[in-house]
Coordinates of C-alpha atoms in Angstrom, one line a residue:
Chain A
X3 CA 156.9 67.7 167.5
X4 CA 158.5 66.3 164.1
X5 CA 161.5 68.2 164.6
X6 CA 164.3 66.4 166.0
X7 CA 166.7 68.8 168.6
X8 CA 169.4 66.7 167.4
X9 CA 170.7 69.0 165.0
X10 CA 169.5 71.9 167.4
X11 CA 171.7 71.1 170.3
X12 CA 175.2 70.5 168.7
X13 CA 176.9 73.7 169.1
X14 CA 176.2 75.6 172.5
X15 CA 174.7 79.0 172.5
X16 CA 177.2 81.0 172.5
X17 CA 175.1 84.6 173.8
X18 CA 178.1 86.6 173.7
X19 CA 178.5 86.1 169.9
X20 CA 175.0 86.6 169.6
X21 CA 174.9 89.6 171.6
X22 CA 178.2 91.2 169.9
X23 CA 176.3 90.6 166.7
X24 CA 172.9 92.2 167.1
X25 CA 175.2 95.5 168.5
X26 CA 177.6 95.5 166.6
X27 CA 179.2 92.8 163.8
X28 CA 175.8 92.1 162.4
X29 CA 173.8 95.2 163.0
X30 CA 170.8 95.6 161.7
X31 CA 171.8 98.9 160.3
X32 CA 175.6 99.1 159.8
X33 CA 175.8 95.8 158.8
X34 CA 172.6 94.4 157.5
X35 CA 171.8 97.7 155.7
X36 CA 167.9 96.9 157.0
X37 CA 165.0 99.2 158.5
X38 CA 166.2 102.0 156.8
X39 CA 163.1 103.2 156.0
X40 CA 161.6 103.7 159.4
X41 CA 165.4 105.2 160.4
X42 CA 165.2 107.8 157.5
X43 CA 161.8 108.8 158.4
X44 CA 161.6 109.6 162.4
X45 CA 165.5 110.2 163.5
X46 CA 165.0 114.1 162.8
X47 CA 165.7 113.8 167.0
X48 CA 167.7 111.9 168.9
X49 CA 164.0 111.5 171.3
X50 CA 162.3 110.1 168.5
X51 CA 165.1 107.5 167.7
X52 CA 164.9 106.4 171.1
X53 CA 161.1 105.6 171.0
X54 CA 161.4 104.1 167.7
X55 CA 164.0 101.8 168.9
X56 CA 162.4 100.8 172.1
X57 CA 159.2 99.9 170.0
X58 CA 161.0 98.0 167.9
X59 CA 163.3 95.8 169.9
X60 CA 159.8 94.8 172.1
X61 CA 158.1 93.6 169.1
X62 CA 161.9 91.8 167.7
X63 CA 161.8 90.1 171.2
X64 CA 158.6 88.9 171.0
X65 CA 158.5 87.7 167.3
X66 CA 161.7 86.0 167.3
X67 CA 160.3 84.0 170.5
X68 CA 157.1 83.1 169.0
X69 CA 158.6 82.4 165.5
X70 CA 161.2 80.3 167.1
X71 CA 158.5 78.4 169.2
X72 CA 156.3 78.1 166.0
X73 CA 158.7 76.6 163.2
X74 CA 158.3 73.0 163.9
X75 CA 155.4 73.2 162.4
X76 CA 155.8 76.3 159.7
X77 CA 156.7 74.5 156.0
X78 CA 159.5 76.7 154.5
X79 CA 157.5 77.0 151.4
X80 CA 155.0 79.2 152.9
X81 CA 157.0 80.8 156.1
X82 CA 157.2 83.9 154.7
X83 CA 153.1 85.1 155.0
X84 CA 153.2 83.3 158.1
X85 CA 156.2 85.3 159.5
X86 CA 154.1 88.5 158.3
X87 CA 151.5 87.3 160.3
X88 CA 152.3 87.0 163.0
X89 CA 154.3 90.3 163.3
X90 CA 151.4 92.0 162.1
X91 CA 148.7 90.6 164.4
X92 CA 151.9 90.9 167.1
X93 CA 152.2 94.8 166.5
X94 CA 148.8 95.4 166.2
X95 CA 148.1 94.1 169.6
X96 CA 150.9 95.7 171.3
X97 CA 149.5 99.2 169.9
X98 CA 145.5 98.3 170.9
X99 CA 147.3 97.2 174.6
X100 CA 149.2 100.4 174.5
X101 CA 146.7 102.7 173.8
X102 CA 144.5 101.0 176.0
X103 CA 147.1 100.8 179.3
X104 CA 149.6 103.2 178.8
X105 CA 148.0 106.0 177.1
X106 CA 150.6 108.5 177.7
X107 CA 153.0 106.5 176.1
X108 CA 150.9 105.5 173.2
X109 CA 150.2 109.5 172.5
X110 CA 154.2 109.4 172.2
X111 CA 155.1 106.1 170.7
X112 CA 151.9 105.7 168.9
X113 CA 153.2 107.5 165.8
X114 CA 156.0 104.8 165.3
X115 CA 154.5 101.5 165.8
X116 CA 152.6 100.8 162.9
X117 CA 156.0 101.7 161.5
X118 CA 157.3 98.7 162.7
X119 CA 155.1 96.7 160.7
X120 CA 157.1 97.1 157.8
X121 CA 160.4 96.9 159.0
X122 CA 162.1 94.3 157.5
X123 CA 164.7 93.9 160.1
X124 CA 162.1 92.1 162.0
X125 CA 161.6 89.8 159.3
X126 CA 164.7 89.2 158.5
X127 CA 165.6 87.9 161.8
X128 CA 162.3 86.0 161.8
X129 CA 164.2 84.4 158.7
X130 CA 167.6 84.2 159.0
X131 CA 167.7 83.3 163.2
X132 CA 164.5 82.8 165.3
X133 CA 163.5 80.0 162.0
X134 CA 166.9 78.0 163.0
X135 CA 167.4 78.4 166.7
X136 CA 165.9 77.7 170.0
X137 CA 163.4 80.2 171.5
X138 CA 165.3 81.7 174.1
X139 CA 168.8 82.2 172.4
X140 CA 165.9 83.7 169.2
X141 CA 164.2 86.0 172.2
X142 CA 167.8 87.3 173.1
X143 CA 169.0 87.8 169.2
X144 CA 166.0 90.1 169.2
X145 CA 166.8 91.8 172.2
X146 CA 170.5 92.4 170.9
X147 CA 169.6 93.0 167.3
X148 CA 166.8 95.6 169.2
X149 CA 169.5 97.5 171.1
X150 CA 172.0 97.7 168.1
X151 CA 169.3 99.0 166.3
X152 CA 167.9 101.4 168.9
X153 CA 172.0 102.5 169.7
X154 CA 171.9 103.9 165.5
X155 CA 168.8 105.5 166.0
X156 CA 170.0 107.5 168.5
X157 CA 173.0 108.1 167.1
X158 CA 171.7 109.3 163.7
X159 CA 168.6 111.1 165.8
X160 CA 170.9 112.8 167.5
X161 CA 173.9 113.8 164.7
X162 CA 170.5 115.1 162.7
X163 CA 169.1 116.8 165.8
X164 CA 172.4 118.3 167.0
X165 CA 173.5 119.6 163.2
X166 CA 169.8 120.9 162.5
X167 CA 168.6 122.4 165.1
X168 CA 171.4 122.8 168.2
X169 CA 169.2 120.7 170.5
X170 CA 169.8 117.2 172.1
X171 CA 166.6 114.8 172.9
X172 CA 164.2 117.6 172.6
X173 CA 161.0 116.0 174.6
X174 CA 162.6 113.3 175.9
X175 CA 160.3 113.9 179.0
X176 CA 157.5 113.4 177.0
X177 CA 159.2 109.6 176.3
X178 CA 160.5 108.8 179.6
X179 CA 159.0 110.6 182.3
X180 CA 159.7 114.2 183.8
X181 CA 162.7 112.2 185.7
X182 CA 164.7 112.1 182.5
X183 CA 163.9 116.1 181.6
X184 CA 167.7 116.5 182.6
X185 CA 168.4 115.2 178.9
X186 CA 167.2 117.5 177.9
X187 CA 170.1 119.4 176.3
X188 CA 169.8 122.9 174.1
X189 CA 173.7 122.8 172.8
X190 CA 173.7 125.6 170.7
X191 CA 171.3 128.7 172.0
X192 CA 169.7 130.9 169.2
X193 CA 170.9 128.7 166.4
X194 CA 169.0 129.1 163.2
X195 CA 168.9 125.7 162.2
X196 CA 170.0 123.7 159.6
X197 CA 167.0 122.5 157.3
X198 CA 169.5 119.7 155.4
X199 CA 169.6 118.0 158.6
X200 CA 166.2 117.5 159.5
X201 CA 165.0 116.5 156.1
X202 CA 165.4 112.7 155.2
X203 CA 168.5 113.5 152.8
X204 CA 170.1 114.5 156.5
X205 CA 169.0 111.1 157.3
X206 CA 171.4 109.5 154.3
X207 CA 173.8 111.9 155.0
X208 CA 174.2 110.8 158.9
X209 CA 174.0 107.3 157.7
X210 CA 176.2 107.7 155.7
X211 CA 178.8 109.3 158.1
X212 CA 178.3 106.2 160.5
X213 CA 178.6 103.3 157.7
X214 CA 182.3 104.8 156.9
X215 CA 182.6 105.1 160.8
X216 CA 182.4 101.2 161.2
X217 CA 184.7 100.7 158.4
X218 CA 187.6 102.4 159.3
X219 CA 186.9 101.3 162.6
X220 CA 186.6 97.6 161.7
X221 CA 189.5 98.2 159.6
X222 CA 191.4 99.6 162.2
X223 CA 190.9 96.8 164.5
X224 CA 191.2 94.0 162.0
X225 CA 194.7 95.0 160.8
X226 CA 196.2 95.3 164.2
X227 CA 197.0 92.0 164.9
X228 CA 197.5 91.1 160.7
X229 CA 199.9 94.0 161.4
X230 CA 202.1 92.0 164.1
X231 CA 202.4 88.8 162.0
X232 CA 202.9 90.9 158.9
X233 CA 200.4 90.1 156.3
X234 CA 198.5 92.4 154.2
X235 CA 194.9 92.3 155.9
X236 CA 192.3 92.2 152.7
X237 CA 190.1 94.9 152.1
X238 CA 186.8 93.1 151.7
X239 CA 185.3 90.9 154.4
X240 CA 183.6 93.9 156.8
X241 CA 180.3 93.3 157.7
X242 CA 179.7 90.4 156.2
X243 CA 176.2 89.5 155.5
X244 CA 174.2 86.5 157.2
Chain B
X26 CA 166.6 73.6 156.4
X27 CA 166.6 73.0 160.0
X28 CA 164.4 70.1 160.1
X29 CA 166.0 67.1 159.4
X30 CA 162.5 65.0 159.4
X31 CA 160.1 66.4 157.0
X32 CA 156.8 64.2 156.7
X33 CA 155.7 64.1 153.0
X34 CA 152.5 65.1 154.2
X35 CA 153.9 68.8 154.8
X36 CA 154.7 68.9 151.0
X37 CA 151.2 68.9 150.2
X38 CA 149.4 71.6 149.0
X39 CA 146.6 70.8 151.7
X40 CA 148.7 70.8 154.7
X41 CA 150.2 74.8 152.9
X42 CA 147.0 75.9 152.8
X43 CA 146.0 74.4 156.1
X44 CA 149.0 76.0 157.8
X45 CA 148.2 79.0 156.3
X46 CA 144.6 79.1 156.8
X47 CA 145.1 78.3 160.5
X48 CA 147.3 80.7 161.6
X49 CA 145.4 83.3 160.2
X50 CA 142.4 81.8 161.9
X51 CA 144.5 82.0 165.2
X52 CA 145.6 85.7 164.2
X53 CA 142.3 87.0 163.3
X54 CA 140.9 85.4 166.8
X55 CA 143.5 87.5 168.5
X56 CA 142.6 90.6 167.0
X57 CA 138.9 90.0 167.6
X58 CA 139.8 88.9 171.5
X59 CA 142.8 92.2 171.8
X60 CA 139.9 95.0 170.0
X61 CA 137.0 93.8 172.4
X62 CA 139.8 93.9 175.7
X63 CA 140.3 97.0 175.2
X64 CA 137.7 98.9 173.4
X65 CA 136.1 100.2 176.4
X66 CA 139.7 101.4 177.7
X67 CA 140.2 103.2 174.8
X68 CA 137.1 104.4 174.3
X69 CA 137.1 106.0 178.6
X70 CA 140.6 107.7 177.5
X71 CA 139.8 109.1 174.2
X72 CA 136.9 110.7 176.6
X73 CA 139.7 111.8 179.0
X74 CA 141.9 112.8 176.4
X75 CA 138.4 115.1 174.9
X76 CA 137.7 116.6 178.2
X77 CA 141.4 117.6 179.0
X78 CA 141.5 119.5 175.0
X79 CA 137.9 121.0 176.2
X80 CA 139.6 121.9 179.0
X81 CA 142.6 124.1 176.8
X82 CA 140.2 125.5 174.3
X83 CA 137.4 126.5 176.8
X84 CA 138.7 128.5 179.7
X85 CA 136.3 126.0 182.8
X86 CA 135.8 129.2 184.4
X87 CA 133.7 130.1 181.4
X88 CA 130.9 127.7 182.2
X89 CA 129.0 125.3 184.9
X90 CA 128.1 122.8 183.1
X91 CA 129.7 119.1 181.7
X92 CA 130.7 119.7 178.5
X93 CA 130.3 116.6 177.5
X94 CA 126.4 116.8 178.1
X95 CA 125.0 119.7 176.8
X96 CA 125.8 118.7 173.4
X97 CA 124.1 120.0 169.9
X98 CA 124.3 117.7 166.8
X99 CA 125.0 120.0 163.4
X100 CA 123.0 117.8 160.6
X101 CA 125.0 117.1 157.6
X102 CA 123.4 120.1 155.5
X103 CA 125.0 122.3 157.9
X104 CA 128.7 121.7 157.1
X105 CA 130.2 120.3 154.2
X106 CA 131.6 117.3 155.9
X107 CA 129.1 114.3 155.5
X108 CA 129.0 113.4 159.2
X109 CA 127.0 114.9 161.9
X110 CA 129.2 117.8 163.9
X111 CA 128.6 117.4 168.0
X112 CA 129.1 121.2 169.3
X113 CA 130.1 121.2 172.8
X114 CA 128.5 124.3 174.7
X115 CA 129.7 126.0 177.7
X116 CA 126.5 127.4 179.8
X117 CA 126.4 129.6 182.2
X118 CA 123.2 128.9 183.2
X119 CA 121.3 128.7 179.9
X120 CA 123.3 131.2 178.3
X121 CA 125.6 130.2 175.5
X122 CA 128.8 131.6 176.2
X123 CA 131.7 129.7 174.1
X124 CA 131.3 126.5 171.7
X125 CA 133.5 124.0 170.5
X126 CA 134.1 121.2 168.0
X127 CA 135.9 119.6 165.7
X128 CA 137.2 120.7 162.2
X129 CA 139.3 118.5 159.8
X130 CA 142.3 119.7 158.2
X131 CA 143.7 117.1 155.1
X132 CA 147.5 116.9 156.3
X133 CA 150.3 115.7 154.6
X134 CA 149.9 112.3 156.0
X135 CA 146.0 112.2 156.7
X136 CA 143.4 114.1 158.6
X137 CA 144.2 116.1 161.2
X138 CA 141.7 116.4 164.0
X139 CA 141.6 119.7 165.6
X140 CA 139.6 120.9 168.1
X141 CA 139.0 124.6 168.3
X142 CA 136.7 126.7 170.8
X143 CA 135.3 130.0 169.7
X144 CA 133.6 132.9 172.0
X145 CA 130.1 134.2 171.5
X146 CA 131.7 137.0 170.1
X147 CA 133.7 135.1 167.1
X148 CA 137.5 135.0 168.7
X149 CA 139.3 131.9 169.1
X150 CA 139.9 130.6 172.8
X151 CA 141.8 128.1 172.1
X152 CA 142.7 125.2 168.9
X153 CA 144.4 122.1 169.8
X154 CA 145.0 119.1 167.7
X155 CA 143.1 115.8 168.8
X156 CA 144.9 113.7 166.5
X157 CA 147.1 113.4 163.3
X158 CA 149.5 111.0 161.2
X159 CA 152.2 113.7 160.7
X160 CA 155.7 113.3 160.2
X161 CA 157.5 112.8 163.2
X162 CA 160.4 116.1 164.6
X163 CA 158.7 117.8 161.1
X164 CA 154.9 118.0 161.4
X165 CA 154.1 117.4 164.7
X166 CA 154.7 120.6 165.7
X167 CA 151.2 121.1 165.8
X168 CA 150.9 119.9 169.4
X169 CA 150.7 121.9 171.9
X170 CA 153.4 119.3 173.3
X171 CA 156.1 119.5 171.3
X172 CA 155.6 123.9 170.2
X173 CA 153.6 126.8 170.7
X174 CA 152.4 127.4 167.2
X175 CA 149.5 125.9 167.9
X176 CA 148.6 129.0 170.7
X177 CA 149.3 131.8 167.4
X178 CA 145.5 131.4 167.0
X179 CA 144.3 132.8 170.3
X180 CA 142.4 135.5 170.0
X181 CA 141.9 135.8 166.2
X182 CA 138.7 136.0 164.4
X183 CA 137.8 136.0 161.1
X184 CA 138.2 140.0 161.1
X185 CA 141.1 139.6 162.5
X186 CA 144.0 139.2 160.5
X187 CA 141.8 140.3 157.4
X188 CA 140.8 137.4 154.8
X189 CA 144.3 137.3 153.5
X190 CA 146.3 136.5 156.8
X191 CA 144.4 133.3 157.0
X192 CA 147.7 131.5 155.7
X193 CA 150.9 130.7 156.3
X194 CA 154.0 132.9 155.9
X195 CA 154.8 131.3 152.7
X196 CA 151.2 132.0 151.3
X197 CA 151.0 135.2 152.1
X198 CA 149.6 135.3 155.9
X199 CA 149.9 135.4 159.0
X200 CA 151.2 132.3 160.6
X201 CA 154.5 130.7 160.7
X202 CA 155.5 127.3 158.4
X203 CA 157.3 124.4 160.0
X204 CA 161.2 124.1 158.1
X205 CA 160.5 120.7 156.1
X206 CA 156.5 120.4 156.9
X207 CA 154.4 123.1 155.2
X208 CA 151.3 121.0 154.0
X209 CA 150.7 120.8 158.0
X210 CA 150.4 123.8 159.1
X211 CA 148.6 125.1 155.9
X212 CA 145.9 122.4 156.6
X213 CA 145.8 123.6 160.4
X214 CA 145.5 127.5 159.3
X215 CA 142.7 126.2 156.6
X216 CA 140.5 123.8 159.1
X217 CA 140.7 126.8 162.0
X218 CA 139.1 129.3 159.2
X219 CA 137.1 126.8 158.0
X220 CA 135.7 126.4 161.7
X221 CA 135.4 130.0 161.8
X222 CA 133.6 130.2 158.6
X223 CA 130.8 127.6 159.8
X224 CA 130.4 129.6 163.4
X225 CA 129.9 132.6 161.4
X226 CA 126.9 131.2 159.3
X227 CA 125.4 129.0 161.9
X228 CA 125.9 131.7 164.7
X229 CA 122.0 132.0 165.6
X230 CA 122.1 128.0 166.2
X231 CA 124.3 127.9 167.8
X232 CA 124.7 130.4 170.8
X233 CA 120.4 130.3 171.1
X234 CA 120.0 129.4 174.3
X235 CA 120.0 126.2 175.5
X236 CA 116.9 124.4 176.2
X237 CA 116.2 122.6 179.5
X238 CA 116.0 119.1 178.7
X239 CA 114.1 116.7 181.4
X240 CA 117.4 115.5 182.7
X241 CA 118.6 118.6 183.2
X242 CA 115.6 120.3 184.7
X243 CA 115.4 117.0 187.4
X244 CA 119.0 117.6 187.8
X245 CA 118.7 121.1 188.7
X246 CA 115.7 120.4 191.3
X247 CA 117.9 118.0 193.0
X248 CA 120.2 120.8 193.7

């Protein structure tokens, strides 16, 4: 290969950065402000967030790995249809192996994944990580950026679910097996729903709820030790963009 | 950019194109090698899948036969979709004694399959939905899965709710709307009459009784 490692190896790996990225610093969501298409349209439960998210961070695992694997010889000028390629022809074999092998499943999940196609989370960490980093550490970016991804899912899913219409990961045996029926949670018996909720302005609404959550919250935690040596913490500088 | 060497040669437009062109050779071979590993697969459990909704939508104590045999093909004159339409009979012997198939509703998001199996006498057995693109927690309610809308047409027949309840609530009938999804269930309610509609006009053809075909005639002196 062309490509030299020398400029590769220099700094370690550090996976715990990587890892507190994808879930939280760097989310894909909170942070990034990415996918919010395919998070709008299927978190009207917490069950379908779940399956979303699952979906998703397999196919982030897989592309980051092969993208990584494939840049030495990818030319930046024409990465971009390439990186769509190969997600593409990626997804579309994970749903013909799906529907193929694990049929149950695919009647479940088989609604999302040609959602996942056009997320451009996946394509963003195509560009911004797997392009400039070894294929393992760019296999577990996906993973992390999968689970921080698949964590807001579920927690917008289930805000949306909870608000419009009392229940908690409705079918979730239908996702994960009769074992997991125990989820199944009905919080608030004979409630009459709340349409708002379960309609994609719900969707911004829940969003929205969480993005101020992880201000304040990073706010909180960045001024305490400011606080101690007594400077005034600045305002900007929160989830700071790749 | 991460590469530190970067032969001239990649600057060319030949080598972008080449790239290019390659990989979606590569991709393109994948597809071809994925669709023909598992065709057959999917093809054996859309079968399954068939049999298990023949299954809901004709009671198997109704008839002793394979459903999946004793088929009748509807030519294209016969409906107004442009396809043919397989009927799948249930015999008791010869006897017709329930039929099923498949009528297309235009959802919000597509076609929705559903499979519905009507009685000699006109009453629904049973509709399920074989397949649709709906909106996910809005419009697929229409599986039996997720909600029991889908059973609110047991038992009904064109006579029964009159002309006018063949809608939903919102319309003016009979059967409930989905908060958030009401282009779904209208195109259920509207394929089901529709299905209705075509058993009423082709009733003669289809509960005659069946013929015995030379398969089935050697089949019934081996037993």
């Amino acid at each position: 290969m062309a490509t030299t490692d020398k400029d590769l190896q220099t700094p370690k790996t550090d996976w715990a950065r990587i890892a507190k990225d994808g879930i939280w610093d760097n989310n894909v969501v909170l942070a990034q402000a990415l996918a919010l298409c395919p998070l709008l349209a299927v978190t009207g439960t917490a069950t379908n967030g779940l399956g979303l998210g699952l979906a998703t961070t397999f196919v982030l695992v897989q592309s980051g790995f092969l993208v990584s694997v494939l840049r030495g010889i990818i030319t930046p000028q024409v990465r971009i249809p390439v990186f769509v390629l190969i997600i593409a022809t990626l997804v579309t074999l994970v749903d013909l192996a799906m529907n193929a092998w694990m049929h149950d499943l695919h009647k479940v999940l088989g609604l999302f994944i040609p959602l996942i196609v056009t997320n451009c989370a996946i394509l963003g960490r195509a560009e911004s990580f797997a392009f400039r980093n070894r294929a393992l550490p760019a296999a577990f970016d996906g993973l992390m950026m999968g689970v921080g991804f698949t964590l807001v899912l579920v927690a917008v899913g289930a805000m949306r679910e909870i608000i419009g219409s009392g229940t908690l990961f409705a079918n979730a045996s239908m996702l994960l097996g009769d074992a997991m029926g125990f989820l199944e949670l009905t919080l608030i018996p004979d409630y009459r729903g709340f349409l708002l909720m379960m309609l994609p302005p719900g969707g911004f609404i829940a969003l929205g709820v969480l993005l101020a959550g992880k201000r304040v919250l990073d706010r909180r935690l960045a001024d305490k030790p400011l606080a101690a040596q007594g400077q005034r913490p600045s305002a900007e500088g929160q989830g700071a963009v790749v | 950019m991460n590469t530190v060497a970067n032969p001239t040669y990649r600057q060319r437009v030949g080598y972008q194109a080449g790239l290019l062109g390659g990989f979606s050779l590569v991709a393109a071979a994948l597809l071809v090698m994925g669709d023909i590993a598992t065709r057959d697969a999917i093809v054996e459990r859309k079968a399954e899948d068939l049999l298990a909704s023949l299954a809901q939508v004709i009671p198997p104590a109704m008839h002793d036969n394979d459903l999946l045999a004793n088929t009748l093909s509807l030519g294209p004159d016969a409906t107004e979709a442009d396809g043919t339409l397989t009927i799948y009979r249930a015999l008791q012997g010869l006897e017709v004694k329930a039929v099923a198939f498949e009528v297309t509703g235009q959802g919000y998001a597509g076609p929705i399959r559903v499979l519905l199996g009507i009685g000699v006498d006109g009453r629904i057995l049973g509709a399920r939905v074989l397949g649709h693109a709906e909106t996910p927690g809005l419009g697929d309610k229409i599986e039996v899965a997720r909600n029991d809308w889908i059973l609110s047409f047991d038992g009904r027949s064109l006579k029964d709710p009159a002309p006018d309840g063949w809608a939903v609530k919102k319309d003016g009938g009979l059967y409930d709307q989905f908060s958030g999804a009401t282009i779904t269930p209208r195109a259920v309610v509207k394929a089901v009459k529709g299905g209705l509609e075509l058993f009423e006009a082709r009733r003669d053809t289809l509960t005659a009784n069946a013929v015995v075909t030379e398969a089935a005639a050697i089949d019934d002196q081996q037993q």
